[in-house]
Amino acid sequence: MNQGITHGRFITLEGGEGAGKTTALDYLCARLEQAGIRVLRTREPGGTGLGEKVRALLLDPDHTGMHADTELLLMFAARAQHLHEVILPALERGEWVICDRFTDATYAYQGGGRGIDVQRIGLLEDWVQQGMQPDTTLLFDLPVAQGLARAGQRGALDRFEQEQQDFFTRVRDAYLARAAQYPDRFRIVDAGQALEAVQQQLGAIIDGWLEQEQKCSRG
Ligand code: Z5A
């Protein structure tokens, strides 16, 4: 995290529906813990008692009339609590925080998907995060139809999953635009491949992180 805190690492996982983030989190956390790194696994929206209640409000398919601004503000309300209660304290303890979605999801879903002006999102980002950004963001990218087919095998759809394919196409485009805008922070994972091939890509990324850690600890 680049706000003067030099210990701990803040890694976020992003992607469209069914991209395999949750599956990848198990693998990532296990590999890092095997290497002796203290890992805190969390998610957005959610990650705190209060945030999980906000998540339930956001995903509830009964809330068909939720205004896009309400959705945006609820995302950042949950994020403020998550940052102060969980993420920042863990980084200060030297832990690696691995978070399933963060603010890039807001740019992708509320910006790309809902069409909210990115400058308005940026105002809230500055207010809540005060310059704080993830160290690394892994973008799990795959064709929209492939992701929807994977996610569709899970039964009842939440409020976001009920959106149409063009919504998810805008989400994917917005994610790819973010990755192009911040190439130093983003790593794109080809999530359309079979699980083993995805894990190979992740393995190479993790090896790179561990090498960096060794160099830092040697001074
Ligand atoms: N949201 C937002 O709008 N704005 C914001 O700022 C934030 C979030 C933070 C909840 O997120 C919603 O919140 C989300 C965006 C919005 N919208 N939706 N929907 P979420 O992350 O909790 O929910 P999700 O995106 O629906 O997660 P997901 O669909 O579960 O995707 P995933 O975690 O990336 O996938 P997965 O569960 O690991 O895998 C899905 C299935 O595919 C599962 O059966 C796996 O076994 C299978 N899978 C995984 N990898 C593979 C490979 N490589 N091959 C074949 N099958 C695979």
Short mmCIF file of C-alpha atoms and ligand atoms in Angstrom, two decimals:
data_model
loop_
_atom_site.label_atom_id
_atom_site.label_comp_id
_atom_site.label_asym_id
_atom_site.label_seq_id
_atom_site.Cartn_x
_atom_site.Cartn_y
_atom_site.Cartn_z
CA MET A 1 0.00 0.00 0.00
CA ASN A 2 1.56 3.28 -1.05
CA GLN A 3 0.73 5.75 1.70
CA GLY A 4 3.86 5.75 3.77
CA ILE A 5 3.21 2.28 5.19
CA THR A 6 6.08 0.11 4.04
CA HIS A 7 5.13 -3.16 5.72
CA GLY A 8 2.46 -5.64 4.70
CA ARG A 9 1.17 -5.86 1.16
CA PHE A 10 -2.26 -5.09 -0.18
CA ILE A 11 -3.27 -7.37 -3.03
CA THR A 12 -6.66 -7.19 -4.69
CA LEU A 13 -8.40 -9.68 -6.99
CA GLU A 14 -10.76 -8.39 -9.64
CA GLY A 15 -12.77 -9.71 -12.56
CA GLY A 16 -16.24 -10.28 -13.94
CA GLU A 17 -18.75 -12.94 -13.02
CA GLY A 18 -17.41 -16.47 -12.60
CA ALA A 19 -13.84 -15.38 -13.29
CA GLY A 20 -12.49 -17.71 -10.58
CA LYS A 21 -11.33 -15.13 -8.00
CA THR A 22 -12.70 -17.06 -5.04
CA THR A 23 -11.14 -20.29 -6.30
CA ALA A 24 -7.82 -18.48 -6.84
CA LEU A 25 -7.91 -16.97 -3.34
CA ASP A 26 -7.68 -20.43 -1.75
CA TYR A 27 -4.62 -21.22 -3.86
CA LEU A 28 -2.93 -17.84 -3.32
CA CYS A 29 -3.43 -17.83 0.44
CA ALA A 30 -2.24 -21.43 0.80
CA ARG A 31 0.95 -20.77 -1.22
CA LEU A 32 1.77 -17.59 0.71
CA GLU A 33 1.12 -19.21 4.09
CA GLN A 34 3.38 -22.13 3.10
CA ALA A 35 6.10 -19.53 2.48
CA GLY A 36 5.65 -18.26 6.06
CA ILE A 37 3.71 -15.10 5.18
CA ARG A 38 0.89 -14.02 7.47
CA VAL A 39 -2.15 -13.54 5.27
CA LEU A 40 -5.47 -11.88 5.93
CA ARG A 41 -8.18 -12.88 3.46
CA THR A 42 -11.13 -10.58 3.04
CA ARG A 43 -13.69 -9.33 0.52
CA GLU A 44 -15.76 -6.40 -0.70
CA PRO A 45 -18.42 -5.43 -0.30
CA GLY A 46 -18.11 -6.87 3.19
CA GLY A 47 -15.15 -7.85 5.32
CA THR A 48 -16.59 -6.43 8.59
CA GLY A 49 -19.80 -7.10 10.53
CA LEU A 50 -21.24 -3.83 9.30
CA GLY A 51 -19.92 -4.32 5.76
CA GLU A 52 -21.48 -7.77 5.45
CA LYS A 53 -24.87 -6.23 6.35
CA VAL A 54 -24.33 -3.60 3.64
CA ARG A 55 -23.37 -6.41 1.24
CA ALA A 56 -26.66 -8.17 1.95
CA LEU A 57 -28.53 -4.95 1.11
CA LEU A 58 -26.55 -4.50 -2.11
CA LEU A 59 -26.98 -8.07 -3.39
CA ASP A 60 -30.62 -8.53 -2.36
CA PRO A 61 -32.53 -9.12 -5.63
CA ASP A 62 -35.65 -7.56 -4.03
CA HIS A 63 -33.95 -4.14 -4.18
CA THR A 64 -34.72 -3.68 -7.86
CA GLY A 65 -35.28 0.06 -7.40
CA MET A 66 -31.89 0.87 -5.86
CA HIS A 67 -30.59 4.08 -7.45
CA ALA A 68 -27.06 3.91 -8.91
CA ASP A 69 -25.92 6.69 -6.53
CA THR A 70 -27.25 4.74 -3.53
CA GLU A 71 -25.34 1.69 -4.74
CA LEU A 72 -22.16 3.73 -5.15
CA LEU A 73 -22.43 5.33 -1.70
CA LEU A 74 -23.13 1.98 -0.02
CA MET A 75 -20.01 0.50 -1.68
CA PHE A 76 -17.85 3.30 -0.27
CA ALA A 77 -19.58 3.24 3.14
CA ALA A 78 -18.72 -0.45 3.49
CA ARG A 79 -15.20 0.26 2.18
CA ALA A 80 -14.53 3.01 4.74
CA GLN A 81 -15.41 0.64 7.57
CA HIS A 82 -13.37 -2.17 6.01
CA LEU A 83 -10.29 0.02 5.61
CA HIS A 84 -10.32 1.37 9.16
CA GLU A 85 -11.42 -1.78 10.97
CA VAL A 86 -9.57 -4.48 9.02
CA ILE A 87 -7.25 -3.54 6.14
CA LEU A 88 -5.10 -0.76 7.60
CA PRO A 89 -4.58 -2.47 11.01
CA ALA A 90 -3.57 -5.73 9.28
CA LEU A 91 -1.05 -3.95 7.03
CA GLU A 92 0.37 -2.18 10.08
CA ARG A 93 0.81 -5.58 11.75
CA GLY A 94 2.87 -6.60 8.68
CA GLU A 95 0.28 -8.97 7.25
CA TRP A 96 -0.48 -9.41 3.57
CA VAL A 97 -4.09 -8.49 2.88
CA ILE A 98 -5.66 -10.41 0.01
CA CYS A 99 -8.97 -8.81 -0.88
CA ASP A 100 -11.62 -10.22 -3.23
CA ARG A 101 -12.56 -6.98 -5.07
CA PHE A 102 -11.85 -3.37 -4.11
CA THR A 103 -12.25 0.04 -5.75
CA ASP A 104 -11.44 -1.11 -9.30
CA ALA A 105 -14.73 -3.04 -9.03
CA THR A 106 -16.49 0.27 -8.36
CA TYR A 107 -14.98 1.77 -11.51
CA ALA A 108 -15.97 -1.36 -13.45
CA TYR A 109 -19.51 -1.98 -12.13
CA GLN A 110 -20.76 1.46 -11.04
CA GLY A 111 -18.67 3.32 -13.65
CA GLY A 112 -18.67 0.97 -16.65
CA GLY A 113 -21.81 -1.02 -15.82
CA ARG A 114 -24.10 1.70 -14.43
CA GLY A 115 -22.56 4.62 -16.30
CA ILE A 116 -21.67 6.80 -13.28
CA ASP A 117 -19.12 9.50 -14.17
CA VAL A 118 -15.65 8.33 -13.14
CA GLN A 119 -14.87 11.77 -11.73
CA ARG A 120 -17.63 11.33 -9.15
CA ILE A 121 -16.23 7.91 -8.23
CA GLY A 122 -12.78 9.52 -7.97
CA LEU A 123 -14.09 12.09 -5.47
CA LEU A 124 -15.33 9.35 -3.15
CA GLU A 125 -12.15 7.33 -3.66
CA ASP A 126 -10.01 10.31 -2.60
CA TRP A 127 -12.24 10.99 0.38
CA VAL A 128 -12.31 7.40 1.67
CA GLN A 129 -8.83 6.20 0.68
CA GLN A 130 -6.82 9.43 0.84
CA GLY A 131 -4.38 8.23 -1.80
CA MET A 132 -4.16 4.66 -0.59
CA GLN A 133 -4.08 2.08 -3.42
CA PRO A 134 -3.45 -1.66 -3.64
CA ASP A 135 0.17 -2.70 -4.24
CA THR A 136 -0.91 -5.23 -6.85
CA THR A 137 -4.20 -6.00 -8.54
CA LEU A 138 -4.75 -9.34 -10.27
CA LEU A 139 -7.37 -8.98 -12.98
CA PHE A 140 -9.00 -12.32 -13.84
CA ASP A 141 -10.09 -11.72 -17.40
CA LEU A 142 -12.23 -14.01 -19.52
CA PRO A 143 -14.96 -13.69 -22.17
CA VAL A 144 -18.24 -12.57 -20.60
CA ALA A 145 -20.28 -15.54 -21.88
CA GLN A 146 -17.76 -18.01 -20.44
CA GLY A 147 -17.87 -16.36 -17.00
CA LEU A 148 -21.66 -16.18 -16.97
CA ALA A 149 -21.89 -19.87 -17.88
CA ARG A 150 -19.65 -20.74 -14.91
CA ALA A 151 -21.49 -18.46 -12.50
CA GLY A 152 -24.90 -19.66 -13.75
CA GLN A 153 -24.27 -23.13 -12.37
CA ARG A 154 -24.70 -21.81 -8.83
CA GLY A 155 -28.49 -21.45 -8.50
CA ALA A 156 -30.25 -18.27 -7.28
CA LEU A 157 -28.92 -15.07 -8.87
CA ASP A 158 -28.11 -11.97 -6.80
CA ARG A 159 -29.05 -8.41 -7.84
CA PHE A 160 -25.90 -7.96 -9.96
CA GLU A 161 -26.04 -11.41 -11.53
CA GLN A 162 -29.51 -10.58 -12.86
CA GLU A 163 -28.04 -7.94 -15.19
CA GLN A 164 -27.88 -8.56 -18.95
CA GLN A 165 -24.80 -9.51 -20.97
CA ASP A 166 -24.18 -5.96 -22.25
CA PHE A 167 -23.83 -4.76 -18.64
CA PHE A 168 -21.06 -7.34 -18.07
CA THR A 169 -19.42 -6.43 -21.37
CA ARG A 170 -19.17 -2.81 -20.16
CA VAL A 171 -17.79 -4.09 -16.84
CA ARG A 172 -15.11 -6.11 -18.63
CA ASP A 173 -14.19 -3.19 -20.88
CA ALA A 174 -13.89 -0.88 -17.87
CA TYR A 175 -11.62 -3.36 -16.06
CA LEU A 176 -9.36 -3.67 -19.11
CA ALA A 177 -9.23 0.12 -19.41
CA ARG A 178 -8.16 0.37 -15.74
CA ALA A 179 -5.44 -2.22 -16.34
CA ALA A 180 -4.17 -0.24 -19.34
CA GLN A 181 -4.24 2.98 -17.28
CA TYR A 182 -2.27 1.47 -14.35
CA PRO A 183 0.07 -1.10 -15.93
CA ASP A 184 2.50 -1.07 -12.98
CA ARG A 185 -0.18 -2.12 -10.51
CA PHE A 186 -2.21 -4.57 -12.62
CA ARG A 187 -1.34 -8.14 -13.62
CA ILE A 188 -3.80 -9.72 -16.04
CA VAL A 189 -4.53 -13.42 -15.51
CA ASP A 190 -6.02 -15.32 -18.45
CA ALA A 191 -8.93 -16.76 -16.45
CA GLY A 192 -10.55 -18.49 -19.41
CA GLN A 193 -8.01 -21.32 -19.19
CA ALA A 194 -8.42 -24.55 -17.23
CA LEU A 195 -7.85 -24.35 -13.49
CA GLU A 196 -4.35 -25.88 -13.62
CA ALA A 197 -3.22 -23.36 -16.24
CA VAL A 198 -4.64 -20.49 -14.17
CA GLN A 199 -2.76 -21.78 -11.13
CA GLN A 200 0.45 -21.94 -13.17
CA GLN A 201 0.07 -18.25 -14.02
CA LEU A 202 -0.59 -17.46 -10.35
CA GLY A 203 2.38 -19.58 -9.29
CA ALA A 204 4.72 -17.49 -11.45
CA ILE A 205 3.32 -14.26 -9.98
CA ILE A 206 3.70 -15.56 -6.41
CA ASP A 207 7.28 -16.67 -7.12
CA GLY A 208 8.03 -13.11 -8.24
CA TRP A 209 6.59 -11.67 -5.01
CA LEU A 210 8.57 -14.11 -2.87
CA GLU A 211 11.79 -13.25 -4.71
CA GLN A 212 11.14 -9.56 -4.03
CA GLU A 213 10.57 -10.34 -0.34
CA GLN A 214 13.87 -12.21 -0.13
CA LYS A 215 15.72 -9.31 -1.77
CA CYS A 216 14.10 -6.85 0.68
CA SER A 217 14.96 -9.00 3.70
CA ARG A 218 18.60 -9.26 2.52
CA GLY A 219 18.53 -5.43 2.39
N1 Z5A B 1 -19.43 -4.99 -6.64
C1 Z5A B 1 -19.66 -3.75 -7.21
O1 Z5A B 1 -20.60 -3.59 -7.99
N2 Z5A B 1 -18.87 -2.69 -6.86
C2 Z5A B 1 -17.86 -2.80 -5.98
O2 Z5A B 1 -17.18 -1.81 -5.68
C3 Z5A B 1 -17.61 -4.10 -5.40
C4 Z5A B 1 -18.41 -5.16 -5.76
C5 Z5A B 1 -16.50 -4.26 -4.42
C6 Z5A B 1 -20.40 -9.30 -5.38
O3 Z5A B 1 -19.05 -9.62 -5.65
C7 Z5A B 1 -20.89 -8.24 -6.32
O4 Z5A B 1 -20.51 -6.94 -5.87
C8 Z5A B 1 -20.28 -8.38 -7.68
C9 Z5A B 1 -19.78 -6.99 -8.06
C10 Z5A B 1 -20.31 -6.11 -7.00
N3 Z5A B 1 -21.25 -8.70 -8.62
N4 Z5A B 1 -21.71 -9.75 -8.87
N5 Z5A B 1 -22.24 -10.66 -9.14
P1 Z5A B 1 -18.49 -11.09 -5.50
O5 Z5A B 1 -17.07 -11.02 -5.84
O6 Z5A B 1 -18.83 -11.63 -4.16
O7 Z5A B 1 -19.35 -11.95 -6.50
P2 Z5A B 1 -19.05 -12.54 -7.89
O8 Z5A B 1 -18.30 -11.69 -8.81
O9 Z5A B 1 -20.40 -12.96 -8.31
O10 Z5A B 1 -18.09 -13.72 -7.63
P3 Z5A B 1 -18.17 -15.01 -8.43
O11 Z5A B 1 -19.14 -15.03 -9.55
O12 Z5A B 1 -18.31 -16.07 -7.39
O13 Z5A B 1 -16.84 -15.05 -9.18
P4 Z5A B 1 -15.49 -15.63 -8.75
O14 Z5A B 1 -15.29 -15.63 -7.28
O15 Z5A B 1 -14.57 -14.87 -9.55
O16 Z5A B 1 -15.57 -17.17 -9.26
P5 Z5A B 1 -15.46 -18.56 -8.44
O17 Z5A B 1 -16.58 -18.67 -7.40
O18 Z5A B 1 -14.09 -18.81 -8.00
O19 Z5A B 1 -15.74 -19.54 -9.65
C11 Z5A B 1 -17.02 -19.59 -10.26
C12 Z5A B 1 -17.28 -21.03 -10.75
O20 Z5A B 1 -16.34 -21.35 -11.78
C13 Z5A B 1 -17.09 -22.10 -9.65
O21 Z5A B 1 -18.01 -23.12 -9.88
C14 Z5A B 1 -15.66 -22.60 -9.89
O22 Z5A B 1 -15.48 -23.92 -9.47
C15 Z5A B 1 -15.54 -22.47 -11.40
N6 Z5A B 1 -14.18 -22.20 -11.86
C16 Z5A B 1 -13.27 -21.36 -11.30
N7 Z5A B 1 -12.13 -21.32 -12.03
C17 Z5A B 1 -12.33 -22.15 -13.09
C18 Z5A B 1 -11.55 -22.53 -14.21
N8 Z5A B 1 -10.31 -22.03 -14.41
N9 Z5A B 1 -12.08 -23.37 -15.11
C19 Z5A B 1 -13.34 -23.86 -14.95
N10 Z5A B 1 -14.15 -23.54 -13.89
C20 Z5A B 1 -13.65 -22.70 -12.99
#
